[in-house]
């Protein structure tokens, strides 16, 4: 009994504590227990996992210091796969903190961690719903604000920019703590980063920087601020922020790039300042710690020299950068790109520019933002050099075919001797290069990298272009076989007497066998031709038959035409365009391109030679009077008259389209038919023709509609509307296939629930911000709306919606809708937009959001709300 008496108070106390700590209890003991347990057990583990994921993304991210660094680490679904187990554990642990410790101080934080896990798992819709839940149910303003900021971040990541703006605008009216202010400004900067608005991006980063306590983050943000100021041309501000980076004890890598950028924005008052910068670069190159950064140092030297106007020094530096770029293909690509731009923009050496652009494309990663721009210019240059090579190679072949035998043999012997000498020299240089490479690093990129076809390649004479010779030899053998050089070599039956040296094999190979040999020996063919040249093998590539020569001349004709257009339309080299077109007309007076070329010459000569311009005009009017080009010259007002007709047709189109929208199809068709009868060939006629098809689609059967669509595509094959017409064809065909299986949204008729009021509107011309601000202003003037909250959401490609909540039931919602309709001037303010206003239950709004069937809900609203009033 004594022992029992001693133990029972302890047991009693334990029981009291356990009972007091049961879920749902709100006494001090219970609160302390649940707060402590939720924080230091489940929440702590989940939060550590989130930190680990963010740290892993940061450490594995490939920083590109040639571009403005991203505010937040970029990641995709490939990255998230590596974190599947951690994301699952975050959700599990956070759920424990929520379910076992309801009402604890860490419940909201646990929900936010769930939202982050969904975010990093690329489950953006689930993340959105989680953050919205915290905002709706939390009683803690700081937690609500944090959730809204994470919601904004998710919208930006998922490219829902209008929704992100709506959240940002809402937070303007809230009182945020310092941590949330920092994250809000960072996310606003992130928003403007996604829109490439550097001014607003840097303004928000500057505001965020004052609240950042973490040195590593502060250093990176200051570096980004410096980069943006440098990009915008504010060198002094950039320099100031780069100095702030160095004061934050950054990593060696960030410190290195900060110092490089500081050299670029340093104010140069005189020559001695330039010398100091060059001396600084030289010091960086000699520092052993910078061995892996040499490519970047040389690249910045090139940028510095280019800025000073020293093209030769800049070219040398960029070449050194490419040569020393061991494992950084992105940096190597930048160096080649800069070289390509110099030869393209400054030196106008398009062949060399093309070679460097080829090299850029060959090494630059395809995720580079400017990759498509670079590829487009490379494509222009590729086409340019292609036309140049056609002209030079074909003219060389034709010149060789015109030589007499003695002259040709003399030329070929000299050529072969020269090539053999060059081959011997090349082999010796190759041996030296091999020895150098053997002493260099084992990495393939550590040797002297020769970019694709730079100064080492290129010639104007056919036989000096080894690749052209090789191609010609292979083409000849593919068609004629491995024949010996002799008279009448093209004839099947010929005299036995032959002239010249026999080939190694007198027997003709079949085309199939020859193609097989060519495929197997493709990599060896060039070396074989260079090292075993003979007079007969070269002669075999010369075109002697009239048919082949005619084809070569036609290629030269077309190449001059294409080259002239490239000079004028893509390279802005009008004088070269004039010379090229003149050459075309002199060499090929009967060219099929003559009308267009005369017209282009007429336009181009206006600034250079008015006498020649008059000559081009007269030739065009006399020889090609019925062409569009002659009409443009004969009638100076042709374009204006055509434009006037177009304006008239646009008005008629608008009138007909309004009838079409109002389902007045007969007057719409009358207007369209009359307009097409009077002006069938105007630039705008295709719009009317397609509208006619749409009217047919509403008034005739589907087969007639599809027939007219296909007729439109054939008749207006050059029209910009063809892709749209083709989509209509596909849609109508799919409609027939799925007609039986098609279904409409089924809205729930149980309306005895909470309601929202919704204003749906056409989201064109970025109307979301203006409309939401106007509605917000109207609500502030309506007494009954004081306790209501507004939200903005994108419903579909066509519509956005404003949500006004909450109403306890259908009656209250309809009453407020009536009040708003009586007081609102929304339609008058935005006359060009269509608005639909209604009330809806939360369940039905979820259905509407998923199906996007606004028309269906309008009918449901009419039946179940308006008719019951």
mmCIF file of C-alpha atoms in Angstrom, residues 94-374:
data_model
loop_
_atom_site.group_PDB
_atom_site.id
_atom_site.type_symbol
_atom_site.label_atom_id
_atom_site.label_comp_id
_atom_site.label_asym_id
_atom_site.label_seq_id
_atom_site.Cartn_x
_atom_site.Cartn_y
_atom_site.Cartn_z
ATOM 1 C CA UNK A 94 4.003 17.636 -42.940
ATOM 2 C CA UNK A 95 0.714 15.709 -42.939
ATOM 3 C CA UNK A 96 1.624 14.240 -39.540
ATOM 4 C CA UNK A 97 2.126 17.759 -38.175
ATOM 5 C CA UNK A 98 -1.289 18.699 -39.557
ATOM 6 C CA UNK A 99 -3.300 15.620 -38.576
ATOM 7 C CA UNK A 100 -1.817 14.704 -35.201
ATOM 8 C CA UNK A 101 -1.375 18.258 -33.982
ATOM 9 C CA UNK A 102 -4.413 20.179 -35.281
ATOM 10 C CA UNK A 103 -4.521 23.803 -34.295
ATOM 11 C CA UNK A 104 -0.815 23.957 -33.476
ATOM 12 C CA UNK A 105 1.194 27.055 -34.338
ATOM 13 C CA UNK A 106 2.953 25.038 -37.056
ATOM 14 C CA UNK A 107 -0.120 23.769 -38.901
ATOM 15 C CA UNK A 108 -0.050 26.588 -41.478
ATOM 16 C CA UNK A 109 3.702 26.162 -41.968
ATOM 17 C CA UNK A 110 3.185 22.438 -42.559
ATOM 18 C CA UNK A 111 0.594 23.167 -45.250
ATOM 19 C CA UNK A 112 3.054 25.561 -46.903
ATOM 20 C CA UNK A 113 5.673 22.787 -46.955
ATOM 21 C CA UNK A 114 3.123 20.520 -48.666
ATOM 22 C CA UNK A 115 2.599 23.256 -51.240
ATOM 23 C CA UNK A 116 6.354 23.565 -51.803
ATOM 24 C CA UNK A 117 6.641 19.801 -52.237
ATOM 25 C CA UNK A 118 3.908 19.948 -54.872
ATOM 26 C CA UNK A 119 5.724 22.882 -56.501
ATOM 27 C CA UNK A 120 9.083 21.091 -56.686
ATOM 28 C CA UNK A 121 7.258 17.998 -57.935
ATOM 29 C CA UNK A 122 5.871 20.025 -60.875
ATOM 30 C CA UNK A 123 2.321 19.472 -59.535
ATOM 31 C CA UNK A 124 1.474 23.134 -59.947
ATOM 32 C CA UNK A 125 -2.303 22.886 -59.723
ATOM 33 C CA UNK A 126 -2.075 20.985 -56.421
ATOM 34 C CA UNK A 127 0.441 23.542 -55.158
ATOM 35 C CA UNK A 128 -1.933 26.365 -56.094
ATOM 36 C CA UNK A 129 -4.828 24.738 -54.241
ATOM 37 C CA UNK A 130 -2.666 24.175 -51.145
ATOM 38 C CA UNK A 131 -1.454 27.780 -50.971
ATOM 39 C CA UNK A 132 -4.989 29.036 -51.562
ATOM 40 C CA UNK A 133 -6.199 26.849 -48.697
ATOM 41 C CA UNK A 134 -3.710 28.462 -46.303
ATOM 42 C CA UNK A 135 -4.759 31.925 -47.456
ATOM 43 C CA UNK A 136 -8.446 31.097 -46.984
ATOM 44 C CA UNK A 137 -8.316 29.224 -43.643
ATOM 45 C CA UNK A 138 -5.323 30.579 -41.748
ATOM 46 C CA UNK A 139 -5.868 33.103 -38.967
ATOM 47 C CA UNK A 140 -2.195 34.074 -39.038
ATOM 48 C CA UNK A 141 -1.572 36.990 -41.399
ATOM 49 C CA UNK A 142 2.134 36.172 -41.780
ATOM 50 C CA UNK A 143 1.308 32.610 -42.826
ATOM 51 C CA UNK A 144 -1.333 33.862 -45.243
ATOM 52 C CA UNK A 145 1.111 36.309 -46.797
ATOM 53 C CA UNK A 146 3.803 33.647 -47.098
ATOM 54 C CA UNK A 147 1.323 31.316 -48.811
ATOM 55 C CA UNK A 148 0.259 34.053 -51.222
ATOM 56 C CA UNK A 149 3.886 34.786 -52.132
ATOM 57 C CA UNK A 150 4.462 31.084 -52.803
ATOM 58 C CA UNK A 151 1.243 31.097 -54.845
ATOM 59 C CA UNK A 152 2.572 34.008 -56.882
ATOM 60 C CA UNK A 153 5.856 32.119 -57.389
ATOM 61 C CA UNK A 154 3.936 29.061 -58.616
ATOM 62 C CA UNK A 155 1.868 31.119 -61.056
ATOM 63 C CA UNK A 156 5.032 32.651 -62.535
ATOM 64 C CA UNK A 157 6.753 29.276 -62.836
ATOM 65 C CA UNK A 158 3.652 27.902 -64.602
ATOM 66 C CA UNK A 159 3.475 30.989 -66.858
ATOM 67 C CA UNK A 160 0.141 32.151 -65.432
ATOM 68 C CA UNK A 161 1.308 35.751 -65.470
ATOM 69 C CA UNK A 162 -2.061 37.468 -65.097
ATOM 70 C CA UNK A 163 -2.841 35.412 -61.996
ATOM 71 C CA UNK A 164 0.596 36.259 -60.586
ATOM 72 C CA UNK A 165 -0.061 39.965 -61.173
ATOM 73 C CA UNK A 166 -3.415 39.662 -59.414
ATOM 74 C CA UNK A 167 -1.727 38.172 -56.325
ATOM 75 C CA UNK A 168 0.969 40.855 -56.403
ATOM 76 C CA UNK A 169 -1.634 43.621 -56.621
ATOM 77 C CA UNK A 170 -3.544 42.127 -53.687
ATOM 78 C CA UNK A 171 -0.398 42.055 -51.510
ATOM 79 C CA UNK A 172 0.171 45.768 -52.149
ATOM 80 C CA UNK A 173 -2.678 46.446 -49.745
ATOM 81 C CA UNK A 174 -1.375 44.104 -47.028
ATOM 82 C CA UNK A 175 1.002 44.856 -44.145
ATOM 83 C CA UNK A 176 3.887 42.380 -44.539
ATOM 84 C CA UNK A 177 6.722 41.489 -42.169
ATOM 85 C CA UNK A 178 10.357 41.865 -43.322
ATOM 86 C CA UNK A 179 10.792 38.235 -44.380
ATOM 87 C CA UNK A 180 7.673 38.324 -46.525
ATOM 88 C CA UNK A 181 8.594 41.732 -47.932
ATOM 89 C CA UNK A 182 11.963 40.325 -49.030
ATOM 90 C CA UNK A 183 10.326 37.358 -50.741
ATOM 91 C CA UNK A 184 7.605 39.505 -52.307
ATOM 92 C CA UNK A 185 10.174 41.828 -53.886
ATOM 93 C CA UNK A 186 12.211 38.845 -55.086
ATOM 94 C CA UNK A 187 9.115 37.328 -56.667
ATOM 95 C CA UNK A 188 8.129 40.594 -58.293
ATOM 96 C CA UNK A 189 11.642 40.737 -59.730
ATOM 97 C CA UNK A 190 11.148 37.127 -60.858
ATOM 98 C CA UNK A 191 7.895 38.199 -62.539
ATOM 99 C CA UNK A 192 9.641 40.980 -64.461
ATOM 100 C CA UNK A 193 12.522 38.616 -65.253
ATOM 101 C CA UNK A 194 10.018 36.350 -67.008
ATOM 102 C CA UNK A 195 8.783 39.370 -68.988
ATOM 103 C CA UNK A 196 12.350 40.560 -69.766
ATOM 104 C CA UNK A 197 11.647 43.939 -68.139
ATOM 105 C CA UNK A 198 15.093 44.759 -66.721
ATOM 106 C CA UNK A 199 14.116 48.176 -65.314
ATOM 107 C CA UNK A 200 11.353 46.866 -63.043
ATOM 108 C CA UNK A 201 13.339 43.744 -62.289
ATOM 109 C CA UNK A 202 16.299 45.683 -60.902
ATOM 110 C CA UNK A 203 14.049 48.100 -58.970
ATOM 111 C CA UNK A 204 12.503 45.194 -57.050
ATOM 112 C CA UNK A 205 15.867 43.517 -56.481
ATOM 113 C CA UNK A 206 17.208 46.725 -54.939
ATOM 114 C CA UNK A 207 14.190 46.776 -52.595
ATOM 115 C CA UNK A 208 14.681 43.111 -51.691
ATOM 116 C CA UNK A 209 18.434 43.454 -51.047
ATOM 117 C CA UNK A 210 17.972 45.598 -47.928
ATOM 118 C CA UNK A 211 16.053 42.755 -46.222
ATOM 119 C CA UNK A 212 18.472 39.920 -47.120
ATOM 120 C CA UNK A 213 20.562 38.689 -44.173
ATOM 121 C CA UNK A 214 22.165 35.621 -45.781
ATOM 122 C CA UNK A 215 25.577 36.629 -47.174
ATOM 123 C CA UNK A 216 25.570 34.067 -49.980
ATOM 124 C CA UNK A 217 22.160 35.189 -51.246
ATOM 125 C CA UNK A 218 22.988 38.876 -50.807
ATOM 126 C CA UNK A 219 26.184 38.441 -52.851
ATOM 127 C CA UNK A 220 24.308 36.756 -55.707
ATOM 128 C CA UNK A 221 21.492 39.342 -55.721
ATOM 129 C CA UNK A 222 23.991 42.215 -55.741
ATOM 130 C CA UNK A 223 25.820 40.501 -58.605
ATOM 131 C CA UNK A 224 22.551 40.264 -60.560
ATOM 132 C CA UNK A 225 21.819 43.936 -59.824
ATOM 133 C CA UNK A 226 25.303 44.797 -61.118
ATOM 134 C CA UNK A 227 24.754 42.708 -64.254
ATOM 135 C CA UNK A 228 21.458 44.437 -65.006
ATOM 136 C CA UNK A 229 22.906 47.908 -64.502
ATOM 137 C CA UNK A 230 25.809 46.906 -66.768
ATOM 138 C CA UNK A 231 23.330 45.636 -69.365
ATOM 139 C CA UNK A 232 21.381 48.912 -69.172
ATOM 140 C CA UNK A 233 24.544 50.999 -69.556
ATOM 141 C CA UNK A 234 24.745 52.341 -65.981
ATOM 142 C CA UNK A 235 28.382 51.395 -65.427
ATOM 143 C CA UNK A 236 28.850 53.426 -62.226
ATOM 144 C CA UNK A 237 25.865 51.737 -60.553
ATOM 145 C CA UNK A 238 27.076 48.360 -61.782
ATOM 146 C CA UNK A 239 30.540 48.982 -60.323
ATOM 147 C CA UNK A 240 29.017 50.033 -56.982
ATOM 148 C CA UNK A 241 26.991 46.810 -56.710
ATOM 149 C CA UNK A 242 29.923 44.625 -57.764
ATOM 150 C CA UNK A 243 31.879 46.142 -54.854
ATOM 151 C CA UNK A 244 29.018 45.178 -52.534
ATOM 152 C CA UNK A 245 29.361 41.594 -53.793
ATOM 153 C CA UNK A 246 33.005 41.487 -52.711
ATOM 154 C CA UNK A 247 32.070 42.801 -49.261
ATOM 155 C CA UNK A 248 29.701 39.810 -48.779
ATOM 156 C CA UNK A 249 32.536 37.248 -48.754
ATOM 157 C CA UNK A 250 31.398 35.463 -51.970
ATOM 158 C CA UNK A 251 32.652 32.129 -53.299
ATOM 159 C CA UNK A 252 35.867 32.193 -55.331
ATOM 160 C CA UNK A 253 33.945 31.663 -58.569
ATOM 161 C CA UNK A 254 31.543 34.530 -57.916
ATOM 162 C CA UNK A 255 34.408 36.728 -56.746
ATOM 163 C CA UNK A 256 36.337 35.946 -59.936
ATOM 164 C CA UNK A 257 33.462 36.881 -62.251
ATOM 165 C CA UNK A 258 32.687 39.956 -60.158
ATOM 166 C CA UNK A 259 36.236 41.249 -60.637
ATOM 167 C CA UNK A 260 36.083 40.509 -64.368
ATOM 168 C CA UNK A 261 32.878 42.505 -64.692
ATOM 169 C CA UNK A 262 34.309 45.341 -62.620
ATOM 170 C CA UNK A 263 37.104 45.632 -65.177
ATOM 171 C CA UNK A 264 34.507 46.000 -67.930
ATOM 172 C CA UNK A 265 32.618 48.828 -66.188
ATOM 173 C CA UNK A 266 35.612 50.706 -64.837
ATOM 174 C CA UNK A 267 35.624 54.309 -66.004
ATOM 175 C CA UNK A 268 38.453 54.943 -68.484
ATOM 176 C CA UNK A 269 39.582 58.543 -68.410
ATOM 177 C CA UNK A 270 42.729 58.129 -70.534
ATOM 178 C CA UNK A 271 45.158 55.685 -72.144
ATOM 179 C CA UNK A 272 46.845 54.862 -68.855
ATOM 180 C CA UNK A 273 43.536 53.544 -67.511
ATOM 181 C CA UNK A 274 43.290 51.170 -70.461
ATOM 182 C CA UNK A 275 46.792 49.961 -69.746
ATOM 183 C CA UNK A 276 45.828 49.280 -66.137
ATOM 184 C CA UNK A 277 42.896 47.156 -67.254
ATOM 185 C CA UNK A 278 45.092 45.183 -69.688
ATOM 186 C CA UNK A 279 47.690 44.719 -66.940
ATOM 187 C CA UNK A 280 44.941 43.447 -64.643
ATOM 188 C CA UNK A 281 43.793 40.904 -67.260
ATOM 189 C CA UNK A 282 47.395 39.775 -67.717
ATOM 190 C CA UNK A 283 47.713 39.277 -63.958
ATOM 191 C CA UNK A 284 44.579 37.133 -63.944
ATOM 192 C CA UNK A 285 45.968 34.980 -66.752
ATOM 193 C CA UNK A 286 49.219 34.378 -64.893
ATOM 194 C CA UNK A 287 47.449 33.313 -61.665
ATOM 195 C CA UNK A 288 47.577 29.501 -61.384
ATOM 196 C CA UNK A 289 44.219 29.467 -59.599
ATOM 197 C CA UNK A 290 42.598 30.802 -62.788
ATOM 198 C CA UNK A 291 43.778 28.013 -65.091
ATOM 199 C CA UNK A 292 40.229 26.710 -65.630
ATOM 200 C CA UNK A 293 38.950 30.261 -66.191
ATOM 201 C CA UNK A 294 41.410 31.257 -68.922
ATOM 202 C CA UNK A 295 38.778 30.908 -71.635
ATOM 203 C CA UNK A 296 36.557 33.336 -69.766
ATOM 204 C CA UNK A 297 39.419 35.790 -69.150
ATOM 205 C CA UNK A 298 40.349 35.825 -72.840
ATOM 206 C CA UNK A 299 36.687 36.271 -73.691
ATOM 207 C CA UNK A 300 36.426 39.326 -71.443
ATOM 208 C CA UNK A 301 39.654 40.689 -72.941
ATOM 209 C CA UNK A 302 37.970 40.350 -76.327
ATOM 210 C CA UNK A 303 34.897 42.213 -75.038
ATOM 211 C CA UNK A 304 37.124 44.952 -73.623
ATOM 212 C CA UNK A 305 39.084 45.390 -76.868
ATOM 213 C CA UNK A 306 35.919 45.317 -78.926
ATOM 214 C CA UNK A 307 34.479 48.063 -76.739
ATOM 215 C CA UNK A 308 37.610 50.118 -77.440
ATOM 216 C CA UNK A 309 37.235 49.535 -81.191
ATOM 217 C CA UNK A 310 40.321 47.315 -81.484
ATOM 218 C CA UNK A 311 38.974 44.601 -83.789
ATOM 219 C CA UNK A 312 42.302 42.838 -84.418
ATOM 220 C CA UNK A 313 43.055 42.507 -80.707
ATOM 221 C CA UNK A 314 39.466 41.436 -80.017
ATOM 222 C CA UNK A 315 39.660 38.717 -82.696
ATOM 223 C CA UNK A 316 42.939 37.399 -81.255
ATOM 224 C CA UNK A 317 41.453 37.290 -77.757
ATOM 225 C CA UNK A 318 38.298 35.449 -78.844
ATOM 226 C CA UNK A 319 40.398 32.902 -80.734
ATOM 227 C CA UNK A 320 42.501 32.353 -77.617
ATOM 228 C CA UNK A 321 39.322 31.917 -75.595
ATOM 229 C CA UNK A 322 38.052 29.209 -77.963
ATOM 230 C CA UNK A 323 41.452 27.511 -77.964
ATOM 231 C CA UNK A 324 41.746 27.394 -74.165
ATOM 232 C CA UNK A 325 38.130 26.392 -73.528
ATOM 233 C CA UNK A 326 38.748 22.893 -72.207
ATOM 234 C CA UNK A 327 35.381 21.641 -70.990
ATOM 235 C CA UNK A 328 33.008 24.571 -71.352
ATOM 236 C CA UNK A 329 31.282 24.287 -74.723
ATOM 237 C CA UNK A 330 28.971 27.149 -73.877
ATOM 238 C CA UNK A 331 31.914 29.495 -73.418
ATOM 239 C CA UNK A 332 33.582 28.174 -76.570
ATOM 240 C CA UNK A 333 30.318 28.824 -78.408
ATOM 241 C CA UNK A 334 30.212 32.421 -77.151
ATOM 242 C CA UNK A 335 33.733 33.021 -78.448
ATOM 243 C CA UNK A 336 32.894 31.677 -81.906
ATOM 244 C CA UNK A 337 29.685 33.692 -81.860
ATOM 245 C CA UNK A 338 31.556 36.919 -81.131
ATOM 246 C CA UNK A 339 33.978 36.162 -83.976
ATOM 247 C CA UNK A 340 31.057 35.479 -86.290
ATOM 248 C CA UNK A 341 29.419 38.784 -85.353
ATOM 249 C CA UNK A 342 32.636 40.712 -85.980
ATOM 250 C CA UNK A 343 33.086 39.205 -89.442
ATOM 251 C CA UNK A 344 29.376 39.657 -90.183
ATOM 252 C CA UNK A 345 28.621 43.126 -88.783
ATOM 253 C CA UNK A 346 31.945 44.942 -88.871
ATOM 254 C CA UNK A 347 34.136 43.317 -91.536
ATOM 255 C CA UNK A 348 31.349 42.146 -93.898
ATOM 256 C CA UNK A 349 33.314 38.974 -94.592
ATOM 257 C CA UNK A 350 30.315 36.701 -94.897
ATOM 258 C CA UNK A 351 32.193 33.535 -95.803
ATOM 259 C CA UNK A 352 34.333 33.685 -92.649
ATOM 260 C CA UNK A 353 31.292 34.766 -90.642
ATOM 261 C CA UNK A 354 29.470 31.688 -91.902
ATOM 262 C CA UNK A 355 32.342 29.437 -90.819
ATOM 263 C CA UNK A 356 32.355 30.860 -87.300
ATOM 264 C CA UNK A 357 28.562 30.627 -87.054
ATOM 265 C CA UNK A 358 28.879 26.975 -88.112
ATOM 266 C CA UNK A 359 31.358 26.472 -85.276
ATOM 267 C CA UNK A 360 29.027 28.249 -82.848
ATOM 268 C CA UNK A 361 26.100 25.994 -83.706
ATOM 269 C CA UNK A 362 28.306 22.897 -83.485
ATOM 270 C CA UNK A 363 29.296 23.479 -79.827
ATOM 271 C CA UNK A 364 26.731 25.814 -78.264
ATOM 272 C CA UNK A 365 24.109 23.989 -76.151
ATOM 273 C CA UNK A 366 20.631 24.177 -77.661
ATOM 274 C CA UNK A 367 19.119 25.511 -74.435
ATOM 275 C CA UNK A 368 20.932 28.826 -75.001
ATOM 276 C CA UNK A 369 18.332 31.605 -75.178
ATOM 277 C CA UNK A 370 19.800 33.085 -78.378
ATOM 278 C CA UNK A 371 20.219 29.702 -80.074
ATOM 279 C CA UNK A 372 17.361 30.234 -82.534
ATOM 280 C CA UNK A 373 18.615 33.729 -83.404
ATOM 281 C CA UNK A 374 22.114 32.351 -84.008
#
